[in-house]
Amino acid sequence: MNGLGTMIFPLVIIGGMMFFMTRSQKKQQNQRQELLNNMKAGDEIVTIGGLYGVVHEVNTDKGTVVIDCEGIYLEFERNAIKTVKEGTTATPARVQETEVVEEVETTIVEEEKENQ
């Protein structure tokens, strides 16, 4: 019985580790799939190749995404998207106008030239 007990304990530990590892992988996979399913035009994205752009169009039938990269439109598979940041409407930066007043003191210095 002692030999069987020493065999069961490591198997239970290994089985528990495998359970928790697959559980976390499945959770990450579900989060990624939800991220890709909720992607819409205007969202900022980064591809797995490091390309930054804005989603122009999502085609769920073909499983592709058209990305606007500063006027250049590229088509990628949805699985090529690494991260998605929800689009924000571009708001112009607030500019605060201030009046600059500068007082300048003028000093007139007369120099005498000596004629030699």
PDB file of N, CA and C in Angstrom, residues 48-83:
ATOM      1  N   ILE A  48      -0.246  41.108 -35.394  1.00  0.00           N
ATOM      2  CA  ILE A  48       0.813  40.284 -34.810  1.00  0.00           C
ATOM      3  C   ILE A  48       2.169  40.635 -35.396  1.00  0.00           C
ATOM      4  N   GLY A  49       2.174  41.330 -36.527  1.00  0.00           N
ATOM      5  CA  GLY A  49       3.424  41.782 -37.144  1.00  0.00           C
ATOM      6  C   GLY A  49       3.870  43.145 -36.648  1.00  0.00           C
ATOM      7  N   GLY A  50       3.067  43.776 -35.771  1.00  0.00           N
ATOM      8  CA  GLY A  50       3.441  45.072 -35.212  1.00  0.00           C
ATOM      9  C   GLY A  50       2.918  46.258 -35.999  1.00  0.00           C
ATOM     10  N   LEU A  51       1.991  46.043 -36.922  1.00  0.00           N
ATOM     11  CA  LEU A  51       1.435  47.121 -37.734  1.00  0.00           C
ATOM     12  C   LEU A  51       0.278  47.772 -36.982  1.00  0.00           C
ATOM     13  N   TYR A  52       0.340  49.095 -36.821  1.00  0.00           N
ATOM     14  CA  TYR A  52      -0.707  49.847 -36.147  1.00  0.00           C
ATOM     15  C   TYR A  52      -1.662  50.407 -37.188  1.00  0.00           C
ATOM     16  N   GLY A  53      -2.950  50.405 -36.880  1.00  0.00           N
ATOM     17  CA  GLY A  53      -3.924  50.950 -37.813  1.00  0.00           C
ATOM     18  C   GLY A  53      -5.284  51.086 -37.169  1.00  0.00           C
ATOM     19  N   VAL A  54      -6.246  51.519 -37.982  1.00  0.00           N
ATOM     20  CA  VAL A  54      -7.624  51.699 -37.548  1.00  0.00           C
ATOM     21  C   VAL A  54      -8.494  50.796 -38.411  1.00  0.00           C
ATOM     22  N   VAL A  55      -9.412  50.085 -37.777  1.00  0.00           N
ATOM     23  CA  VAL A  55     -10.289  49.185 -38.514  1.00  0.00           C
ATOM     24  C   VAL A  55     -11.210  50.008 -39.404  1.00  0.00           C
ATOM     25  N   HIS A  56     -11.199  49.685 -40.692  1.00  0.00           N
ATOM     26  CA  HIS A  56     -12.068  50.368 -41.650  1.00  0.00           C
ATOM     27  C   HIS A  56     -13.324  49.541 -41.906  1.00  0.00           C
ATOM     28  N   GLU A  57     -13.147  48.221 -41.994  1.00  0.00           N
ATOM     29  CA  GLU A  57     -14.271  47.339 -42.311  1.00  0.00           C
ATOM     30  C   GLU A  57     -13.993  45.954 -41.753  1.00  0.00           C
ATOM     31  N   VAL A  58     -15.028  45.297 -41.235  1.00  0.00           N
ATOM     32  CA  VAL A  58     -14.915  43.927 -40.741  1.00  0.00           C
ATOM     33  C   VAL A  58     -15.842  43.054 -41.576  1.00  0.00           C
ATOM     34  N   ASN A  59     -15.287  42.017 -42.201  1.00  0.00           N
ATOM     35  CA  ASN A  59     -16.072  41.085 -43.003  1.00  0.00           C
ATOM     36  C   ASN A  59     -16.117  39.757 -42.259  1.00  0.00           C
ATOM     37  N   THR A  60     -17.231  39.491 -41.571  1.00  0.00           N
ATOM     38  CA  THR A  60     -17.329  38.268 -40.774  1.00  0.00           C
ATOM     39  C   THR A  60     -17.509  37.031 -41.644  1.00  0.00           C
ATOM     40  N   ASP A  61     -18.078  37.192 -42.841  1.00  0.00           N
ATOM     41  CA  ASP A  61     -18.264  36.038 -43.730  1.00  0.00           C
ATOM     42  C   ASP A  61     -16.919  35.482 -44.197  1.00  0.00           C
ATOM     43  N   LYS A  62     -16.024  36.354 -44.606  1.00  0.00           N
ATOM     44  CA  LYS A  62     -14.695  35.935 -45.067  1.00  0.00           C
ATOM     45  C   LYS A  62     -13.700  35.806 -43.921  1.00  0.00           C
ATOM     46  N   GLY A  63     -14.025  36.390 -42.769  1.00  0.00           N
ATOM     47  CA  GLY A  63     -13.099  36.358 -41.636  1.00  0.00           C
ATOM     48  C   GLY A  63     -11.930  37.298 -41.820  1.00  0.00           C
ATOM     49  N   THR A  64     -12.187  38.438 -42.473  1.00  0.00           N
ATOM     50  CA  THR A  64     -11.117  39.395 -42.740  1.00  0.00           C
ATOM     51  C   THR A  64     -11.446  40.756 -42.146  1.00  0.00           C
ATOM     52  N   VAL A  65     -10.413  41.573 -42.062  1.00  0.00           N
ATOM     53  CA  VAL A  65     -10.524  42.935 -41.552  1.00  0.00           C
ATOM     54  C   VAL A  65      -9.752  43.840 -42.501  1.00  0.00           C
ATOM     55  N   VAL A  66     -10.352  44.967 -42.861  1.00  0.00           N
ATOM     56  CA  VAL A  66      -9.652  45.965 -43.672  1.00  0.00           C
ATOM     57  C   VAL A  66      -9.175  47.048 -42.718  1.00  0.00           C
ATOM     58  N   ILE A  67      -7.875  47.332 -42.764  1.00  0.00           N
ATOM     59  CA  ILE A  67      -7.253  48.268 -41.832  1.00  0.00           C
ATOM     60  C   ILE A  67      -6.777  49.497 -42.588  1.00  0.00           C
ATOM     61  N   ASP A  68      -7.047  50.655 -42.013  1.00  0.00           N
ATOM     62  CA  ASP A  68      -6.581  51.929 -42.567  1.00  0.00           C
ATOM     63  C   ASP A  68      -5.302  52.309 -41.834  1.00  0.00           C
ATOM     64  N   CYS A  69      -4.193  52.309 -42.564  1.00  0.00           N
ATOM     65  CA  CYS A  69      -2.897  52.692 -42.001  1.00  0.00           C
ATOM     66  C   CYS A  69      -2.475  53.998 -42.659  1.00  0.00           C
ATOM     67  N   GLU A  70      -2.990  55.092 -42.141  1.00  0.00           N
ATOM     68  CA  GLU A  70      -2.694  56.437 -42.640  1.00  0.00           C
ATOM     69  C   GLU A  70      -2.947  56.543 -44.142  1.00  0.00           C
ATOM     70  N   GLY A  71      -4.138  56.120 -44.569  1.00  0.00           N
ATOM     71  CA  GLY A  71      -4.525  56.251 -45.963  1.00  0.00           C
ATOM     72  C   GLY A  71      -4.232  55.037 -46.818  1.00  0.00           C
ATOM     73  N   ILE A  72      -3.531  54.065 -46.293  1.00  0.00           N
ATOM     74  CA  ILE A  72      -3.246  52.834 -47.019  1.00  0.00           C
ATOM     75  C   ILE A  72      -4.141  51.750 -46.421  1.00  0.00           C
ATOM     76  N   TYR A  73      -4.956  51.134 -47.257  1.00  0.00           N
ATOM     77  CA  TYR A  73      -5.907  50.131 -46.792  1.00  0.00           C
ATOM     78  C   TYR A  73      -5.347  48.739 -47.041  1.00  0.00           C
ATOM     79  N   LEU A  74      -5.274  47.953 -45.967  1.00  0.00           N
ATOM     80  CA  LEU A  74      -4.727  46.600 -46.038  1.00  0.00           C
ATOM     81  C   LEU A  74      -5.755  45.620 -45.499  1.00  0.00           C
ATOM     82  N   GLU A  75      -5.820  44.442 -46.102  1.00  0.00           N
ATOM     83  CA  GLU A  75      -6.765  43.414 -45.669  1.00  0.00           C
ATOM     84  C   GLU A  75      -6.001  42.298 -44.963  1.00  0.00           C
ATOM     85  N   PHE A  76      -6.463  41.948 -43.764  1.00  0.00           N
ATOM     86  CA  PHE A  76      -5.844  40.903 -42.954  1.00  0.00           C
ATOM     87  C   PHE A  76      -6.906  39.913 -42.508  1.00  0.00           C
ATOM     88  N   GLU A  77      -6.476  38.715 -42.145  1.00  0.00           N
ATOM     89  CA  GLU A  77      -7.374  37.776 -41.483  1.00  0.00           C
ATOM     90  C   GLU A  77      -7.601  38.266 -40.060  1.00  0.00           C
ATOM     91  N   ARG A  78      -8.761  37.953 -39.518  1.00  0.00           N
ATOM     92  CA  ARG A  78      -9.063  38.404 -38.150  1.00  0.00           C
ATOM     93  C   ARG A  78      -8.077  37.831 -37.143  1.00  0.00           C
ATOM     94  N   ASN A  79      -7.563  36.647 -37.396  1.00  0.00           N
ATOM     95  CA  ASN A  79      -6.615  36.031 -36.463  1.00  0.00           C
ATOM     96  C   ASN A  79      -5.269  36.742 -36.437  1.00  0.00           C
ATOM     97  N   ALA A  80      -5.011  37.625 -37.397  1.00  0.00           N
ATOM     98  CA  ALA A  80      -3.750  38.365 -37.433  1.00  0.00           C
ATOM     99  C   ALA A  80      -3.780  39.578 -36.513  1.00  0.00           C
ATOM    100  N   ILE A  81      -4.907  39.834 -35.858  1.00  0.00           N
ATOM    101  CA  ILE A  81      -5.033  40.978 -34.957  1.00  0.00           C
ATOM    102  C   ILE A  81      -4.544  40.562 -33.578  1.00  0.00           C
ATOM    103  N   LYS A  82      -3.609  41.334 -33.042  1.00  0.00           N
ATOM    104  CA  LYS A  82      -3.044  41.027 -31.723  1.00  0.00           C
ATOM    105  C   LYS A  82      -3.826  41.721 -30.619  1.00  0.00           C
ATOM    106  N   THR A  83      -3.988  43.038 -30.725  1.00  0.00           N
ATOM    107  CA  THR A  83      -4.715  43.789 -29.703  1.00  0.00           C
ATOM    108  C   THR A  83      -5.698  44.740 -30.360  1.00  0.00           C
TER     109      THR A  83
END
